CSV table of C-alpha atoms and ligand atoms in Angstrom, one decimal:
chain,number,residue,atom,x,y,z
A,1,MET,CA,24.4,-3.5,-29.4
A,2,THR,CA,23.6,-2.1,-26.0
A,3,GLY,CA,22.4,1.2,-24.7
A,4,LYS,CA,24.8,3.6,-23.0
A,5,ILE,CA,23.4,6.3,-20.7
A,6,ILE,CA,25.1,9.5,-22.0
A,7,GLY,CA,22.9,12.0,-20.2
A,8,THR,CA,20.7,12.1,-17.1
A,9,GLY,CA,18.4,14.8,-15.5
A,10,SER,CA,15.8,15.0,-12.8
A,11,TYR,CA,13.2,17.3,-11.4
A,12,ILE,CA,12.4,17.3,-7.7
A,13,PRO,CA,9.5,19.6,-6.5
A,14,ASP,CA,10.6,22.1,-3.9
A,15,THR,CA,7.9,21.3,-1.4
A,16,ARG,CA,9.2,18.8,1.1
A,17,TRP,CA,7.1,16.9,3.6
A,18,ASP,CA,9.0,15.2,6.4
A,19,ASN,CA,7.3,12.3,8.3
A,20,ASN,CA,6.1,14.7,11.0
A,21,VAL,CA,3.9,16.5,8.4
A,22,LEU,CA,2.2,13.1,7.7
A,23,ALA,CA,1.9,12.5,11.4
A,24,GLY,CA,-0.2,15.6,11.5
A,25,MET,CA,-2.5,14.2,8.8
A,26,MET,CA,-3.0,10.6,9.9
A,27,ASP,CA,-2.3,8.1,12.7
A,28,THR,CA,1.4,7.5,12.2
A,29,SER,CA,4.8,8.7,13.5
A,30,ASP,CA,8.2,9.6,12.2
A,31,GLU,CA,9.6,6.6,14.1
A,32,TRP,CA,7.3,4.1,12.5
A,33,ILE,CA,7.9,5.3,9.0
A,34,ARG,CA,11.7,5.5,9.4
A,35,GLU,CA,11.9,2.0,10.9
A,36,ARG,CA,9.5,0.3,8.5
A,37,THR,CA,10.6,2.0,5.3
A,38,GLY,CA,13.7,4.1,5.8
A,39,ILE,CA,11.8,7.1,4.5
A,40,VAL,CA,12.4,10.5,6.2
A,41,SER,CA,10.7,12.8,3.7
A,42,ARG,CA,9.1,13.0,0.3
A,43,HIS,CA,8.7,15.9,-2.2
A,44,ILE,CA,5.2,17.1,-3.3
A,45,ALA,CA,4.5,18.6,-6.7
A,46,ASP,CA,2.0,21.2,-5.5
A,47,LYS,CA,2.9,23.5,-8.3
A,48,SER,CA,3.8,21.2,-11.1
A,49,THR,CA,2.1,18.5,-13.2
A,50,VAL,CA,3.5,15.2,-14.4
A,51,SER,CA,4.0,16.6,-18.0
A,52,GLU,CA,5.8,19.7,-16.6
A,53,MET,CA,8.1,17.5,-14.5
A,54,ALA,CA,8.8,15.2,-17.4
A,55,CYS,CA,9.8,18.1,-19.6
A,56,GLU,CA,12.1,19.6,-16.9
A,57,ALA,CA,13.9,16.3,-16.3
A,58,ALA,CA,14.2,15.8,-20.1
A,59,LYS,CA,15.8,19.3,-20.6
A,60,LYS,CA,18.4,18.6,-18.0
A,61,ALA,CA,19.2,15.1,-19.5
A,62,LEU,CA,19.7,16.8,-22.9
A,63,GLU,CA,22.0,19.4,-21.4
A,64,ASP,CA,24.0,16.7,-19.7
A,65,ALA,CA,24.3,14.7,-22.9
A,66,HIS,CA,25.3,17.9,-24.8
A,67,GLU,CA,28.0,18.6,-22.1
A,68,SER,CA,29.7,15.2,-22.8
A,69,ASP,CA,29.2,15.5,-26.6
A,70,ASP,CA,28.7,19.0,-27.9
A,71,THR,CA,27.5,17.7,-31.3
A,72,PHE,CA,24.5,15.9,-29.6
A,73,SER,CA,21.2,17.7,-30.0
A,74,ALA,CA,17.5,17.1,-29.6
A,75,ASP,CA,17.3,16.2,-33.3
A,76,ASP,CA,19.5,13.2,-32.7
A,77,ILE,CA,16.8,11.6,-30.5
A,78,ASP,CA,14.8,8.9,-32.4
A,79,VAL,CA,12.3,7.8,-29.7
A,80,ILE,CA,10.9,9.4,-26.5
A,81,ILE,CA,9.2,7.2,-24.0
A,82,VAL,CA,7.6,8.7,-20.9
A,83,CYS,CA,6.7,6.2,-18.2
A,84,THR,CA,4.0,7.3,-15.8
A,85,LEU,CA,1.1,5.6,-14.1
A,86,ALA,CA,-1.2,8.7,-14.2
A,87,SER,CA,-0.6,11.9,-16.0
A,88,ASP,CA,-2.4,15.2,-16.3
A,89,VAL,CA,-2.4,14.8,-20.1
A,90,LEU,CA,-3.9,11.6,-21.5
A,91,LEU,CA,-4.0,12.7,-25.1
A,92,PRO,CA,-1.6,13.0,-26.8
A,93,ALA,CA,1.2,11.1,-25.1
A,94,VAL,CA,3.2,13.2,-22.6
A,95,SER,CA,6.3,12.2,-24.7
A,96,CYS,CA,4.8,14.3,-27.5
A,97,LEU,CA,4.8,17.4,-25.2
A,98,VAL,CA,8.4,16.6,-24.2
A,99,ALA,CA,9.4,16.4,-27.9
A,100,GLU,CA,7.8,19.8,-28.5
A,101,LYS,CA,9.4,21.4,-25.4
A,102,ILE,CA,13.0,20.2,-26.2
A,103,GLY,CA,12.7,20.5,-30.0
A,104,ALA,CA,13.1,16.8,-30.8
A,105,SER,CA,11.5,17.0,-34.2
A,106,LYS,CA,12.5,13.6,-35.5
A,107,ALA,CA,11.5,11.4,-32.5
A,108,PHE,CA,8.5,9.1,-32.4
A,109,CYS,CA,6.8,9.3,-29.1
A,110,TYR,CA,4.6,7.3,-26.8
A,111,ASP,CA,4.0,6.7,-23.1
A,112,LEU,CA,4.4,3.4,-21.2
A,113,ASN,CA,2.8,2.3,-18.0
A,114,ALA,CA,4.5,-0.6,-16.3
A,115,ALA,CA,4.1,1.1,-12.9
A,116,CYS,CA,7.3,1.0,-10.8
A,117,SER,CA,9.0,-1.2,-13.4
A,118,GLY,CA,8.3,1.5,-16.1
A,119,PHE,CA,11.8,2.9,-16.4
A,120,LEU,CA,13.4,-0.6,-16.6
A,121,PHE,CA,10.8,-1.7,-19.2
A,122,ALA,CA,11.5,1.5,-21.2
A,123,TYR,CA,15.2,1.0,-21.1
A,124,ASN,CA,14.8,-2.6,-22.3
A,125,THR,CA,12.4,-1.5,-25.0
A,126,CYS,CA,14.8,1.2,-26.4
A,127,VAL,CA,17.8,-1.2,-26.3
A,128,SER,CA,15.7,-3.7,-28.2
A,129,TYR,CA,15.0,-1.0,-30.8
A,130,MET,CA,18.7,-0.4,-31.0
A,131,ASN,CA,19.4,-4.1,-31.6
A,132,SER,CA,16.8,-4.1,-34.4
A,133,GLY,CA,18.5,-1.0,-36.0
A,134,LEU,CA,15.3,1.1,-35.6
A,135,VAL,CA,16.8,3.8,-33.3
A,136,LYS,CA,20.3,5.1,-32.4
A,137,ASN,CA,19.3,7.5,-29.5
A,138,ALA,CA,16.5,7.3,-27.1
A,139,LEU,CA,15.1,9.6,-24.3
A,140,ILE,CA,13.4,7.7,-21.6
A,141,ILE,CA,11.7,9.5,-18.7
A,142,GLY,CA,9.9,8.4,-15.5
A,143,ALA,CA,7.5,11.1,-14.1
A,144,GLU,CA,5.0,10.6,-11.3
A,145,LYS,CA,2.7,12.7,-9.2
A,146,LEU,CA,1.6,10.1,-6.7
A,147,SER,CA,0.5,12.7,-4.1
A,148,ASP,CA,-2.6,13.1,-6.3
A,149,GLN,CA,-3.2,9.3,-6.4
A,150,VAL,CA,-2.9,8.2,-2.8
A,151,ASP,CA,-5.6,8.4,-0.1
A,152,TRP,CA,-4.0,10.7,2.5
A,153,SER,CA,-6.0,8.9,5.2
A,154,ASP,CA,-4.6,5.5,4.3
A,155,ARG,CA,-1.5,5.3,6.5
A,156,GLY,CA,-0.6,1.8,5.1
A,157,THR,CA,0.0,3.3,1.6
A,158,ALA,CA,0.3,7.1,1.6
A,159,ILE,CA,3.5,7.2,3.8
A,160,LEU,CA,5.5,5.4,1.1
A,161,PHE,CA,5.1,7.7,-2.0
A,162,GLY,CA,6.5,10.9,-3.4
A,163,ASP,CA,6.6,13.0,-6.6
A,164,GLY,CA,9.3,13.7,-9.1
A,165,ALA,CA,10.8,12.9,-12.5
A,166,GLY,CA,14.0,11.5,-13.9
A,167,ALA,CA,15.3,11.1,-17.4
A,168,ALA,CA,18.1,9.5,-19.3
A,169,ILE,CA,19.4,9.7,-22.9
A,170,VAL,CA,20.5,6.3,-24.1
A,171,LYS,CA,22.8,5.9,-27.1
A,172,ALA,CA,23.3,2.7,-29.1
A,173,THR,CA,26.8,1.4,-28.4
A,174,ASP,CA,28.8,-1.8,-29.2
A,175,GLY,CA,28.3,-4.4,-26.6
A,176,ASN,CA,25.9,-7.1,-25.5
A,177,ALA,CA,22.5,-6.2,-23.9
A,178,HIS,CA,21.1,-8.4,-21.2
A,179,MET,CA,17.6,-8.0,-20.0
A,180,VAL,CA,14.8,-9.9,-18.3
A,181,MET,CA,11.1,-8.8,-17.8
A,182,HIS,CA,8.2,-10.6,-16.2
A,183,SER,CA,4.6,-9.9,-15.3
A,184,ASP,CA,2.0,-11.8,-13.4
A,185,GLY,CA,-1.5,-10.5,-14.0
A,186,SER,CA,-3.0,-13.1,-11.7
A,187,ARG,CA,-1.8,-10.9,-8.8
A,188,TYR,CA,-3.0,-7.6,-10.4
A,189,ASP,CA,-5.2,-6.8,-7.3
A,190,ALA,CA,-2.2,-6.4,-5.0
A,191,LEU,CA,-1.7,-2.8,-6.2
A,192,THR,CA,-4.3,-0.9,-8.1
A,193,LEU,CA,-5.4,2.6,-9.2
A,194,LEU,CA,-8.9,2.4,-10.6
A,195,THR,CA,-10.4,5.3,-12.5
A,196,GLY,CA,-12.1,7.7,-10.0
A,197,LYS,CA,-10.5,5.9,-7.0
A,198,LYS,CA,-7.3,6.3,-5.0
A,199,MET,CA,-4.4,3.9,-5.0
A,200,TYR,CA,-4.9,0.6,-3.2
A,201,MET,CA,-2.0,-1.5,-2.0
A,202,ASP,CA,-1.7,-4.8,-0.1
A,203,GLY,CA,1.7,-3.7,1.3
A,204,GLN,CA,2.6,-7.1,2.8
A,205,LYS,CA,1.8,-9.0,-0.4
A,206,VAL,CA,3.9,-6.6,-2.5
A,207,PHE,CA,6.7,-6.7,0.1
A,208,ARG,CA,6.8,-10.5,0.0
A,209,PHE,CA,6.7,-10.5,-3.8
A,210,ALA,CA,9.6,-8.0,-4.1
A,211,LEU,CA,11.8,-9.9,-1.6
A,212,LYS,CA,11.4,-13.1,-3.5
A,213,SER,CA,11.2,-11.9,-7.1
A,214,VAL,CA,14.0,-9.3,-7.2
A,215,PRO,CA,16.9,-11.5,-6.1
A,216,GLU,CA,15.5,-14.3,-8.4
A,217,VAL,CA,15.4,-12.0,-11.5
A,218,ILE,CA,18.9,-10.6,-10.8
A,219,GLU,CA,20.2,-14.2,-10.6
A,220,GLU,CA,18.3,-15.0,-13.8
A,221,LEU,CA,19.9,-11.9,-15.5
A,222,LEU,CA,23.4,-12.7,-14.3
A,223,LEU,CA,23.1,-16.3,-15.5
A,224,GLY,CA,22.0,-15.2,-19.0
A,225,ALA,CA,24.7,-12.6,-19.1
A,226,ASP,CA,27.3,-15.2,-17.9
A,227,MET,CA,28.3,-12.8,-15.1
A,228,LYS,CA,29.2,-13.5,-11.5
A,229,LYS,CA,28.0,-11.4,-8.7
A,230,SER,CA,31.6,-10.3,-8.1
A,231,ASP,CA,31.5,-8.8,-11.6
A,232,VAL,CA,28.7,-6.4,-10.5
A,233,ASP,CA,29.9,-3.0,-9.3
A,234,MET,CA,26.5,-1.6,-8.4
A,235,TYR,CA,22.8,-2.5,-8.2
A,236,VAL,CA,20.4,0.3,-8.9
A,237,LEU,CA,17.1,-0.9,-7.6
A,238,HIS,CA,13.7,0.7,-7.6
A,239,GLN,CA,13.5,2.8,-4.4
A,240,ALA,CA,10.4,1.3,-2.7
A,241,ASN,CA,11.4,0.5,0.9
A,242,LYS,CA,14.8,0.3,2.6
A,243,ARG,CA,13.9,-3.1,4.1
A,244,ILE,CA,13.3,-4.5,0.6
A,245,ILE,CA,16.7,-3.4,-0.7
A,246,GLU,CA,18.4,-4.7,2.4
A,247,GLY,CA,16.5,-8.0,2.1
A,248,VAL,CA,17.5,-8.3,-1.6
A,249,ALA,CA,21.2,-7.6,-0.8
A,250,LYS,CA,21.1,-10.3,2.0
A,251,ARG,CA,19.5,-12.9,-0.3
A,252,LEU,CA,22.0,-12.2,-3.0
A,253,GLY,CA,24.8,-12.4,-0.4
A,254,GLU,CA,26.0,-9.0,-1.6
A,255,ASP,CA,27.4,-6.0,0.4
A,256,MET,CA,24.9,-3.2,1.1
A,257,GLU,CA,27.6,-0.8,-0.2
A,258,LYS,CA,26.7,-2.0,-3.7
A,259,PHE,CA,23.1,-0.7,-3.3
A,260,PRO,CA,22.9,3.1,-3.4
A,261,MET,CA,19.7,4.6,-2.0
A,262,ASN,CA,18.0,7.9,-1.9
A,263,LEU,CA,14.5,6.9,-0.7
A,264,SER,CA,15.1,8.5,2.7
A,265,GLU,CA,14.7,11.9,0.9
A,266,TYR,CA,12.2,11.2,-1.9
A,267,GLY,CA,10.2,8.2,-0.8
A,268,ASN,CA,9.0,5.9,-3.5
A,269,THR,CA,8.5,7.8,-6.7
A,270,SER,CA,7.5,4.7,-8.8
A,271,SER,CA,8.9,4.9,-12.3
A,272,ALA,CA,10.9,8.0,-11.5
A,273,SER,CA,12.9,6.4,-8.7
A,274,ILE,CA,15.6,4.7,-10.8
A,275,PRO,CA,16.3,7.6,-13.2
A,276,ILE,CA,16.4,10.1,-10.2
A,277,LEU,CA,18.9,7.9,-8.5
A,278,LEU,CA,21.0,7.4,-11.7
A,279,ASP,CA,21.1,11.2,-12.1
A,280,GLU,CA,22.3,11.7,-8.6
A,281,LEU,CA,24.9,9.0,-8.9
A,282,LYS,CA,26.2,10.3,-12.2
A,283,ARG,CA,26.3,13.9,-11.1
A,284,GLY,CA,28.0,12.9,-7.8
A,285,GLY,CA,30.7,11.0,-9.6
A,286,ALA,CA,29.7,7.6,-8.1
A,287,ILE,CA,29.0,6.2,-11.6
A,288,ARG,CA,32.1,6.0,-13.7
A,289,SER,CA,32.5,4.9,-17.3
A,290,GLY,CA,33.0,1.1,-17.7
A,291,MET,CA,31.3,0.1,-14.4
A,292,ASN,CA,29.0,-3.0,-14.5
A,293,ILE,CA,25.7,-1.9,-13.2
A,294,VAL,CA,22.5,-4.0,-12.7
A,295,MET,CA,19.2,-2.2,-12.7
A,296,ALA,CA,16.1,-3.8,-11.3
A,297,GLY,CA,12.4,-2.7,-11.1
A,298,PHE,CA,9.3,-4.2,-9.5
A,299,GLY,CA,5.8,-3.2,-8.7
A,300,ALA,CA,2.2,-3.2,-9.7
A,301,GLY,CA,1.1,-5.7,-12.3
A,302,LEU,CA,2.7,-7.5,-10.7
A,303,SER,CA,5.7,-6.7,-12.9
A,304,TRP,CA,9.4,-7.0,-12.4
A,305,GLY,CA,12.6,-7.2,-14.3
A,306,ALA,CA,16.3,-6.4,-14.5
A,307,ALA,CA,19.0,-5.3,-17.0
A,308,THR,CA,22.7,-4.7,-17.3
A,309,ILE,CA,23.3,-1.0,-18.0
A,310,THR,CA,26.2,0.7,-19.6
A,311,VAL,CA,27.5,4.1,-18.5
B,1,UT7,O1,6.8,0.6,-5.4
B,1,UT7,C1,5.7,-0.3,-5.6
B,1,UT7,C2,5.9,-1.5,-4.8
B,1,UT7,N1,5.4,-1.2,-3.4
B,1,UT7,C3,6.2,-1.7,-2.4
B,1,UT7,O2,7.3,-2.2,-2.7
B,1,UT7,C4,5.6,-1.6,-1.1
B,1,UT7,C5,5.9,-2.9,-0.3
B,1,UT7,N2,5.3,-2.9,1.1
B,1,UT7,C6,5.9,-2.1,2.0
B,1,UT7,O3,6.8,-1.4,1.9
B,1,UT7,C7,5.3,-2.3,3.4
B,1,UT7,O4,4.4,-3.4,3.4
B,1,UT7,C8,4.6,-1.1,4.0
B,1,UT7,C9,5.7,0.0,4.3
B,1,UT7,C10,3.6,-0.5,3.0
B,1,UT7,C11,3.9,-1.4,5.3
B,1,UT7,O5,4.9,-1.9,6.2
B,1,UT7,P1,4.6,-3.3,7.0
B,1,UT7,O6,5.7,-3.6,7.8
B,1,UT7,O7,4.3,-4.3,5.9
B,1,UT7,O8,3.3,-3.0,7.9
B,1,UT7,P2,2.0,-3.8,8.0
B,1,UT7,O9,1.1,-3.4,6.8
B,1,UT7,O10,2.2,-5.3,8.1
B,1,UT7,O11,1.4,-3.2,9.3
B,1,UT7,C12,2.0,-3.6,10.6
B,1,UT7,C13,1.3,-2.8,11.6
B,1,UT7,C14,-0.3,-2.9,11.6
B,1,UT7,O12,-0.7,-2.7,12.9
B,1,UT7,P3,-1.2,-4.1,13.7
B,1,UT7,O13,-2.3,-4.7,12.9
B,1,UT7,O14,0.0,-4.9,13.8
B,1,UT7,O15,-1.7,-3.5,15.0
B,1,UT7,C15,-0.6,-1.6,10.8
B,1,UT7,O16,-2.0,-1.2,11.1
B,1,UT7,O17,1.6,-1.4,11.5
B,1,UT7,C16,0.4,-0.6,11.4
B,1,UT7,N3,0.7,0.4,10.4
B,1,UT7,C17,1.1,1.6,10.8
B,1,UT7,N4,1.4,2.2,12.0
B,1,UT7,C18,1.8,3.4,12.0
B,1,UT7,C19,0.6,0.4,9.1
B,1,UT7,N5,1.0,1.6,8.5
B,1,UT7,C20,1.3,2.4,9.6
B,1,UT7,C21,1.8,3.7,9.7
B,1,UT7,N6,2.0,4.2,10.9
B,1,UT7,N7,2.0,4.4,8.6
């Protein structure tokens, strides 16, 4: 069994801050941010919460799944997993609110925090449930309001992040699932968000980790899946920094055309970045049924991983 993505949705807050807005808040410039990260703007959830954004993205993913299969309804969803590193609601799980909002009365619900690897870990978790026979359909969501968590005077960190949510409905389908997940707690202090504090990131350390670990984990995945790089149509990577994605492509010896990006508009939205990108690619027609797609996430933990996804 594997997990086929049959519906996607996203929620992007209206308020958009380009780099010049940040240059008015701290000692930075549009030129520096573009060159070092590829980011031009980020969206700020000044009027919505993590749980509200998660619900909106979920509603759209459900509508999308219903469009391709008009018999599919919220009651077909067996599990809802919301990935977030900090939510406005700590109890119950945000996923319980999502279940109530979309009318998913049969789903069991919980939240998962694997930081920027969250969506990848949630996908692998629900596909594992599918292989055990526990669930047939899953709703997984990444929702983040990082504008509340960063120190807006810390130019080394704040310029990178943005807010938003993305969701996917995953259906158990015949096929083989391939997945790899890793964490290294000995490097937990590279990226932290401690209660009552703002986010701390050793950018250089995380950068070097990503450049080394992401190509390695993709190679490990492909080896386990008995796939060649030429079999891969597209790599959907966590949208952290354009230079990281370019570096990964270079180390893999792959063409940049296989690495779609949208971080110039949204910045790094942590666990929401992959599902927002998947939603844009699906709606824009760039993802077609039968394509071989590799997804890879990486971030705080340190945690990282990869999976083949079916669309
Ligand atoms: O999604 C979770 C995972 N997170 C990541 O993947 C983030 C990985 N790290 C990064 O993307 C990069 O490390 C950053 C974008 C955060 C920083 O870029 P960098 O090229 O690593 O910059 P740096 O920290 O090495 O700083 C280089 C210089 C320093 O100045 P000096 O000491 O050379 O004079 C910084 O003070 O750039 C300075 N600097 C800035 N200058 C203008 C740092 N941030 C800024 C800024 N504007 N915003």
